[in-house]
mmCIF file of C-alpha atoms in Angstrom:
data_model
loop_
_atom_site.group_PDB
_atom_site.id
_atom_site.type_symbol
_atom_site.label_atom_id
_atom_site.label_comp_id
_atom_site.label_asym_id
_atom_site.label_seq_id
_atom_site.Cartn_x
_atom_site.Cartn_y
_atom_site.Cartn_z
ATOM 1 C CA UNK A 934 20.536 -10.305 75.948
ATOM 2 C CA UNK A 935 18.277 -10.878 73.450
ATOM 3 C CA UNK A 936 15.159 -14.079 73.909
ATOM 4 C CA UNK A 937 11.764 -14.410 74.994
ATOM 5 C CA UNK A 938 10.725 -14.714 78.469
ATOM 6 C CA UNK A 939 7.801 -16.106 80.083
ATOM 7 C CA UNK A 940 6.369 -15.596 83.620
ATOM 8 C CA UNK A 941 5.672 -17.025 86.098
ATOM 9 C CA UNK A 942 7.267 -20.329 85.473
ATOM 10 C CA UNK A 943 4.592 -22.140 87.335
ATOM 11 C CA UNK A 944 1.080 -20.989 88.124
ATOM 12 C CA UNK A 945 -1.439 -22.383 90.210
ATOM 13 C CA UNK A 946 -4.887 -21.496 89.614
ATOM 14 C CA UNK A 947 -8.338 -22.601 91.347
ATOM 15 C CA UNK A 948 -11.157 -23.577 89.242
ATOM 16 C CA UNK A 949 -13.690 -20.653 87.995
ATOM 17 C CA UNK A 950 -10.685 -17.762 88.284
ATOM 18 C CA UNK A 951 -9.108 -16.578 85.216
ATOM 19 C CA UNK A 952 -5.549 -16.226 84.866
ATOM 20 C CA UNK A 953 -3.040 -14.477 82.520
ATOM 21 C CA UNK A 954 0.248 -15.901 81.174
ATOM 22 C CA UNK A 955 3.003 -13.160 80.046
ATOM 23 C CA UNK A 956 5.196 -13.254 77.293
ATOM 24 C CA UNK A 957 7.922 -10.830 76.558
ATOM 25 C CA UNK A 958 10.297 -10.685 73.542
ATOM 26 C CA UNK A 959 13.128 -8.126 72.948
ATOM 27 C CA UNK A 960 13.958 -9.805 69.630
ATOM 28 C CA UNK A 961 12.272 -7.109 67.385
ATOM 29 C CA UNK A 962 10.085 -10.031 65.714
ATOM 30 C CA UNK A 963 6.572 -9.322 64.455
ATOM 31 C CA UNK A 964 4.667 -12.547 64.746
ATOM 32 C CA UNK A 965 4.383 -14.366 68.177
ATOM 33 C CA UNK A 966 2.472 -17.503 69.039
ATOM 34 C CA UNK A 967 0.898 -19.350 72.125
ATOM 35 C CA UNK A 968 0.767 -23.192 72.272
ATOM 36 C CA UNK A 969 -0.465 -25.677 74.657
ATOM 37 C CA UNK A 970 1.958 -28.810 75.516
ATOM 38 C CA UNK A 971 -0.142 -31.887 77.362
ATOM 39 C CA UNK A 972 2.085 -34.705 79.112
ATOM 40 C CA UNK A 973 3.748 -36.746 76.404
ATOM 41 C CA UNK A 974 2.055 -34.602 73.456
ATOM 42 C CA UNK A 975 3.301 -32.368 70.983
ATOM 43 C CA UNK A 976 2.005 -29.064 70.185
ATOM 44 C CA UNK A 977 -0.821 -27.251 69.716
ATOM 45 C CA UNK A 978 -1.507 -23.592 68.604
ATOM 46 C CA UNK A 979 -3.776 -21.326 70.479
ATOM 47 C CA UNK A 980 -3.589 -18.022 68.807
ATOM 48 C CA UNK A 981 -1.019 -16.400 66.887
ATOM 49 C CA UNK A 982 -0.339 -12.681 66.229
ATOM 50 C CA UNK A 983 1.197 -11.343 63.102
ATOM 51 C CA UNK A 984 1.388 -8.028 64.003
ATOM 52 C CA UNK A 985 0.298 -5.174 66.999
ATOM 53 C CA UNK A 986 -3.333 -4.751 67.549
ATOM 54 C CA UNK A 987 -3.835 -8.067 65.498
ATOM 55 C CA UNK A 988 -3.968 -11.935 66.437
ATOM 56 C CA UNK A 989 -6.288 -14.911 64.896
ATOM 57 C CA UNK A 990 -7.408 -18.001 66.497
ATOM 58 C CA UNK A 991 -5.143 -21.123 66.317
ATOM 59 C CA UNK A 992 -6.735 -24.735 66.408
ATOM 60 C CA UNK A 993 -7.830 -24.651 69.994
ATOM 61 C CA UNK A 994 -8.774 -21.205 71.193
ATOM 62 C CA UNK A 995 -11.798 -21.665 73.075
ATOM 63 C CA UNK A 996 -11.383 -20.604 76.541
ATOM 64 C CA UNK A 997 -8.372 -18.650 75.853
ATOM 65 C CA UNK A 998 -7.829 -14.670 75.199
ATOM 66 C CA UNK A 999 -5.168 -12.631 73.933
ATOM 67 C CA UNK A 1000 -3.876 -9.013 73.254
ATOM 68 C CA UNK A 1001 -1.144 -7.702 71.358
ATOM 69 C CA UNK A 1002 -0.586 -3.758 72.615
ATOM 70 C CA UNK A 1003 2.930 -4.222 71.727
ATOM 71 C CA UNK A 1004 5.109 -5.374 69.731
ATOM 72 C CA UNK A 1005 6.914 -6.866 72.750
ATOM 73 C CA UNK A 1006 4.441 -8.445 74.463
ATOM 74 C CA UNK A 1007 1.651 -11.113 73.758
ATOM 75 C CA UNK A 1008 -0.540 -12.430 77.356
ATOM 76 C CA UNK A 1009 -2.365 -15.142 77.409
ATOM 77 C CA UNK A 1010 -5.345 -15.258 79.609
ATOM 78 C CA UNK A 1011 -6.720 -18.630 80.645
ATOM 79 C CA UNK A 1012 -10.578 -18.098 81.269
ATOM 80 C CA UNK A 1013 -12.968 -20.226 83.449
ATOM 81 C CA UNK A 1014 -14.588 -21.175 80.242
ATOM 82 C CA UNK A 1015 -11.457 -23.773 79.259
ATOM 83 C CA UNK A 1016 -12.732 -26.725 80.847
ATOM 84 C CA UNK A 1017 -9.223 -28.497 81.372
ATOM 85 C CA UNK A 1018 -6.551 -25.588 81.399
ATOM 86 C CA UNK A 1019 -3.971 -27.450 83.135
ATOM 87 C CA UNK A 1020 -0.820 -28.108 80.808
ATOM 88 C CA UNK A 1021 2.505 -26.434 79.760
ATOM 89 C CA UNK A 1022 2.317 -23.500 77.780
ATOM 90 C CA UNK A 1023 5.138 -22.132 75.228
ATOM 91 C CA UNK A 1024 5.064 -18.737 73.533
ATOM 92 C CA UNK A 1025 7.425 -18.292 70.280
ATOM 93 C CA UNK A 1026 8.341 -15.772 67.994
ATOM 94 C CA UNK A 1027 9.038 -15.999 64.575
ATOM 95 C CA UNK A 1028 11.981 -13.990 62.576
ATOM 96 C CA UNK A 1029 10.920 -13.284 59.496
ATOM 97 C CA UNK A 1030 11.810 -11.676 56.307
ATOM 98 C CA UNK A 1031 14.844 -12.402 53.552
ATOM 99 C CA UNK A 1032 14.616 -15.717 52.265
ATOM 100 C CA UNK A 1033 16.557 -18.232 54.870
ATOM 101 C CA UNK A 1034 15.759 -16.338 58.124
ATOM 102 C CA UNK A 1035 12.278 -17.750 58.996
ATOM 103 C CA UNK A 1036 12.662 -19.565 62.520
ATOM 104 C CA UNK A 1037 10.720 -19.849 65.178
ATOM 105 C CA UNK A 1038 12.445 -19.055 68.687
ATOM 106 C CA UNK A 1039 10.641 -20.425 72.076
ATOM 107 C CA UNK A 1040 10.450 -19.173 75.543
ATOM 108 C CA UNK A 1041 10.971 -21.395 78.528
ATOM 109 C CA UNK A 1042 7.685 -22.177 79.294
ATOM 110 C CA UNK A 1043 4.533 -21.996 82.013
ATOM 111 C CA UNK A 1044 3.318 -24.890 83.707
ATOM 112 C CA UNK A 1045 -0.427 -23.884 84.871
ATOM 113 C CA UNK A 1046 -1.843 -26.403 87.273
ATOM 114 C CA UNK A 1047 -5.724 -26.043 88.026
ATOM 115 C CA UNK A 1048 -6.117 -26.887 91.862
ATOM 116 C CA UNK B 1082 -3.306 -29.185 54.301
ATOM 117 C CA UNK B 1083 0.236 -29.849 55.662
ATOM 118 C CA UNK B 1084 0.808 -32.627 58.102
ATOM 119 C CA UNK B 1085 3.918 -33.975 59.603
ATOM 120 C CA UNK B 1086 4.625 -37.304 60.975
ATOM 121 C CA UNK B 1087 6.959 -38.976 63.287
ATOM 122 C CA UNK B 1088 6.801 -42.574 63.352
ATOM 123 C CA UNK B 1089 8.762 -43.366 66.231
ATOM 124 C CA UNK B 1090 7.446 -42.449 69.707
ATOM 125 C CA UNK B 1091 10.649 -43.410 71.772
ATOM 126 C CA UNK B 1092 14.412 -44.318 70.580
ATOM 127 C CA UNK B 1093 17.298 -45.341 72.659
ATOM 128 C CA UNK B 1094 20.912 -45.323 72.002
ATOM 129 C CA UNK B 1095 24.016 -45.757 73.355
ATOM 130 C CA UNK B 1096 26.485 -43.307 74.392
ATOM 131 C CA UNK B 1097 28.929 -42.088 71.236
ATOM 132 C CA UNK B 1098 26.737 -44.209 68.541
ATOM 133 C CA UNK B 1099 24.971 -42.877 66.120
ATOM 134 C CA UNK B 1100 20.718 -42.757 65.770
ATOM 135 C CA UNK B 1101 18.782 -41.715 62.930
ATOM 136 C CA UNK B 1102 15.390 -40.124 63.835
ATOM 137 C CA UNK B 1103 12.563 -40.109 61.213
ATOM 138 C CA UNK B 1104 9.999 -37.661 60.056
ATOM 139 C CA UNK B 1105 7.884 -37.119 56.753
ATOM 140 C CA UNK B 1106 5.526 -34.591 55.780
ATOM 141 C CA UNK B 1107 2.989 -33.670 53.427
ATOM 142 C CA UNK B 1108 2.525 -30.517 51.254
ATOM 143 C CA UNK B 1109 2.027 -29.508 47.965
ATOM 144 C CA UNK B 1110 3.918 -26.400 48.342
ATOM 145 C CA UNK B 1111 7.457 -26.514 46.336
ATOM 146 C CA UNK B 1112 9.231 -23.733 48.898
ATOM 147 C CA UNK B 1113 9.252 -24.154 52.505
ATOM 148 C CA UNK B 1114 11.286 -24.530 55.498
ATOM 149 C CA UNK B 1115 11.890 -27.766 57.687
ATOM 150 C CA UNK B 1116 13.229 -27.685 61.351
ATOM 151 C CA UNK B 1117 14.164 -30.024 64.130
ATOM 152 C CA UNK B 1118 13.618 -28.960 67.494
ATOM 153 C CA UNK B 1119 14.839 -30.589 71.062
ATOM 154 C CA UNK B 1120 12.775 -30.284 73.984
ATOM 155 C CA UNK B 1121 15.068 -31.918 77.174
ATOM 156 C CA UNK B 1122 13.229 -32.653 80.464
ATOM 157 C CA UNK B 1123 13.632 -28.761 81.384
ATOM 158 C CA UNK B 1124 10.853 -28.279 78.650
ATOM 159 C CA UNK B 1125 12.609 -25.391 76.782
ATOM 160 C CA UNK B 1126 12.250 -25.860 72.825
ATOM 161 C CA UNK B 1127 15.792 -25.577 71.218
ATOM 162 C CA UNK B 1128 16.137 -25.081 67.395
ATOM 163 C CA UNK B 1129 18.394 -28.137 66.543
ATOM 164 C CA UNK B 1130 18.631 -27.682 62.796
ATOM 165 C CA UNK B 1131 16.879 -26.102 59.785
ATOM 166 C CA UNK B 1132 16.347 -26.908 56.096
ATOM 167 C CA UNK B 1133 15.233 -24.732 53.281
ATOM 168 C CA UNK B 1134 13.632 -26.899 50.847
ATOM 169 C CA UNK B 1135 15.093 -25.048 47.764
ATOM 170 C CA UNK B 1136 18.561 -26.136 49.144
ATOM 171 C CA UNK B 1137 19.852 -29.568 47.611
ATOM 172 C CA UNK B 1138 22.493 -29.488 50.279
ATOM 173 C CA UNK B 1139 21.676 -31.380 53.342
ATOM 174 C CA UNK B 1140 21.692 -29.358 56.595
ATOM 175 C CA UNK B 1141 24.602 -29.883 59.108
ATOM 176 C CA UNK B 1142 25.602 -28.321 62.707
ATOM 177 C CA UNK B 1143 28.221 -30.225 64.432
ATOM 178 C CA UNK B 1144 27.226 -33.683 65.597
ATOM 179 C CA UNK B 1145 23.705 -33.090 63.965
ATOM 180 C CA UNK B 1146 23.219 -33.941 60.312
ATOM 181 C CA UNK B 1147 19.830 -34.030 58.223
ATOM 182 C CA UNK B 1148 18.754 -36.423 55.183
ATOM 183 C CA UNK B 1149 16.386 -34.023 53.539
ATOM 184 C CA UNK B 1150 14.778 -36.135 50.496
ATOM 185 C CA UNK B 1151 12.465 -33.775 48.755
ATOM 186 C CA UNK B 1152 10.407 -36.012 46.073
ATOM 187 C CA UNK B 1153 9.771 -38.817 49.119
ATOM 188 C CA UNK B 1154 8.951 -35.744 51.606
ATOM 189 C CA UNK B 1155 11.352 -37.053 53.828
ATOM 190 C CA UNK B 1156 13.585 -34.960 56.642
ATOM 191 C CA UNK B 1157 15.346 -37.385 58.890
ATOM 192 C CA UNK B 1158 17.951 -36.236 61.774
ATOM 193 C CA UNK B 1159 21.188 -37.859 62.557
ATOM 194 C CA UNK B 1160 22.991 -37.424 65.638
ATOM 195 C CA UNK B 1161 26.277 -38.740 65.535
ATOM 196 C CA UNK B 1162 28.516 -39.462 68.637
ATOM 197 C CA UNK B 1163 25.461 -39.525 71.077
ATOM 198 C CA UNK B 1164 25.848 -37.646 74.307
ATOM 199 C CA UNK B 1165 23.858 -38.113 77.523
ATOM 200 C CA UNK B 1166 22.462 -34.403 77.376
ATOM 201 C CA UNK B 1167 20.918 -35.589 73.759
ATOM 202 C CA UNK B 1168 18.418 -37.198 75.624
ATOM 203 C CA UNK B 1169 15.300 -35.338 75.082
ATOM 204 C CA UNK B 1170 12.008 -35.193 73.020
ATOM 205 C CA UNK B 1171 12.719 -34.320 69.476
ATOM 206 C CA UNK B 1172 10.059 -32.357 67.066
ATOM 207 C CA UNK B 1173 9.806 -32.187 63.737
ATOM 208 C CA UNK B 1174 8.356 -28.680 62.238
ATOM 209 C CA UNK B 1175 7.275 -27.479 58.858
ATOM 210 C CA UNK B 1176 6.650 -24.125 57.765
ATOM 211 C CA UNK B 1177 5.923 -21.975 54.603
ATOM 212 C CA UNK B 1178 7.591 -18.963 53.828
ATOM 213 C CA UNK B 1179 6.294 -15.696 55.355
ATOM 214 C CA UNK B 1180 4.526 -13.068 53.085
ATOM 215 C CA UNK B 1181 0.825 -14.307 54.271
ATOM 216 C CA UNK B 1182 0.797 -15.693 57.815
ATOM 217 C CA UNK B 1183 1.972 -19.109 57.574
ATOM 218 C CA UNK B 1184 1.769 -21.757 61.103
ATOM 219 C CA UNK B 1185 4.251 -24.021 62.197
ATOM 220 C CA UNK B 1186 3.371 -27.852 61.627
ATOM 221 C CA UNK B 1187 4.562 -29.926 64.319
ATOM 222 C CA UNK B 1188 5.053 -33.775 64.484
ATOM 223 C CA UNK B 1189 4.008 -36.048 67.531
ATOM 224 C CA UNK B 1190 7.500 -36.045 68.654
ATOM 225 C CA UNK B 1191 10.122 -38.734 69.215
ATOM 226 C CA UNK B 1192 11.703 -39.392 72.830
ATOM 227 C CA UNK B 1193 15.272 -39.964 72.786
ATOM 228 C CA UNK B 1194 17.005 -42.097 75.692
ATOM 229 C CA UNK B 1195 21.000 -42.075 75.511
ATOM 230 C CA UNK B 1196 21.896 -44.767 77.785
ATOM 231 C CA UNK B 1197 25.813 -44.610 79.082
#
């Protein structure tokens, strides 16, 4: 099946620890995104990547880091510098190309809780 | 700057009835895409419907249809014959076509409750 997978589904972190959230897609999409969603809120963009080995900061990048070594993978690391990391994290990829095909698809999300 | 506004934080509808969710956006672009996403309690974001700005015809997907008013910058979602499974958060989103990287801009969401 084609799609976007995120792991783990639930993640618990102690204060001061770095954690990495996995995002993998087999849709052959070039662009990938990380969003943060707080309870009852909309989506806020953390980082995005247009192509392999290139990524850009979004609106709330402080305390987060990413890598894009492979087209299929876009892991997000939540560092100890992120002061309030408890949230729901969504990964997405974007189908691009000919007119009429631009669409963003989402993974199932990871819920991160800081203990 | 692009902005997307959903002015209805929460709405309710009786099962089998019709409901309309509102969305307005602000852009100086002429060509762009608009989307409605559904986020049920599972929190998986699901694409409901998309609209290309250059198409005058309103998009339709089964019970879901949009009323796209380009001059008014309005993009409402109509759900006909509401079902209990339609209970979810609904997000309106905007993006410009790719070429240069373009972000997706999301509204703050409307929580829809379908009552039996």
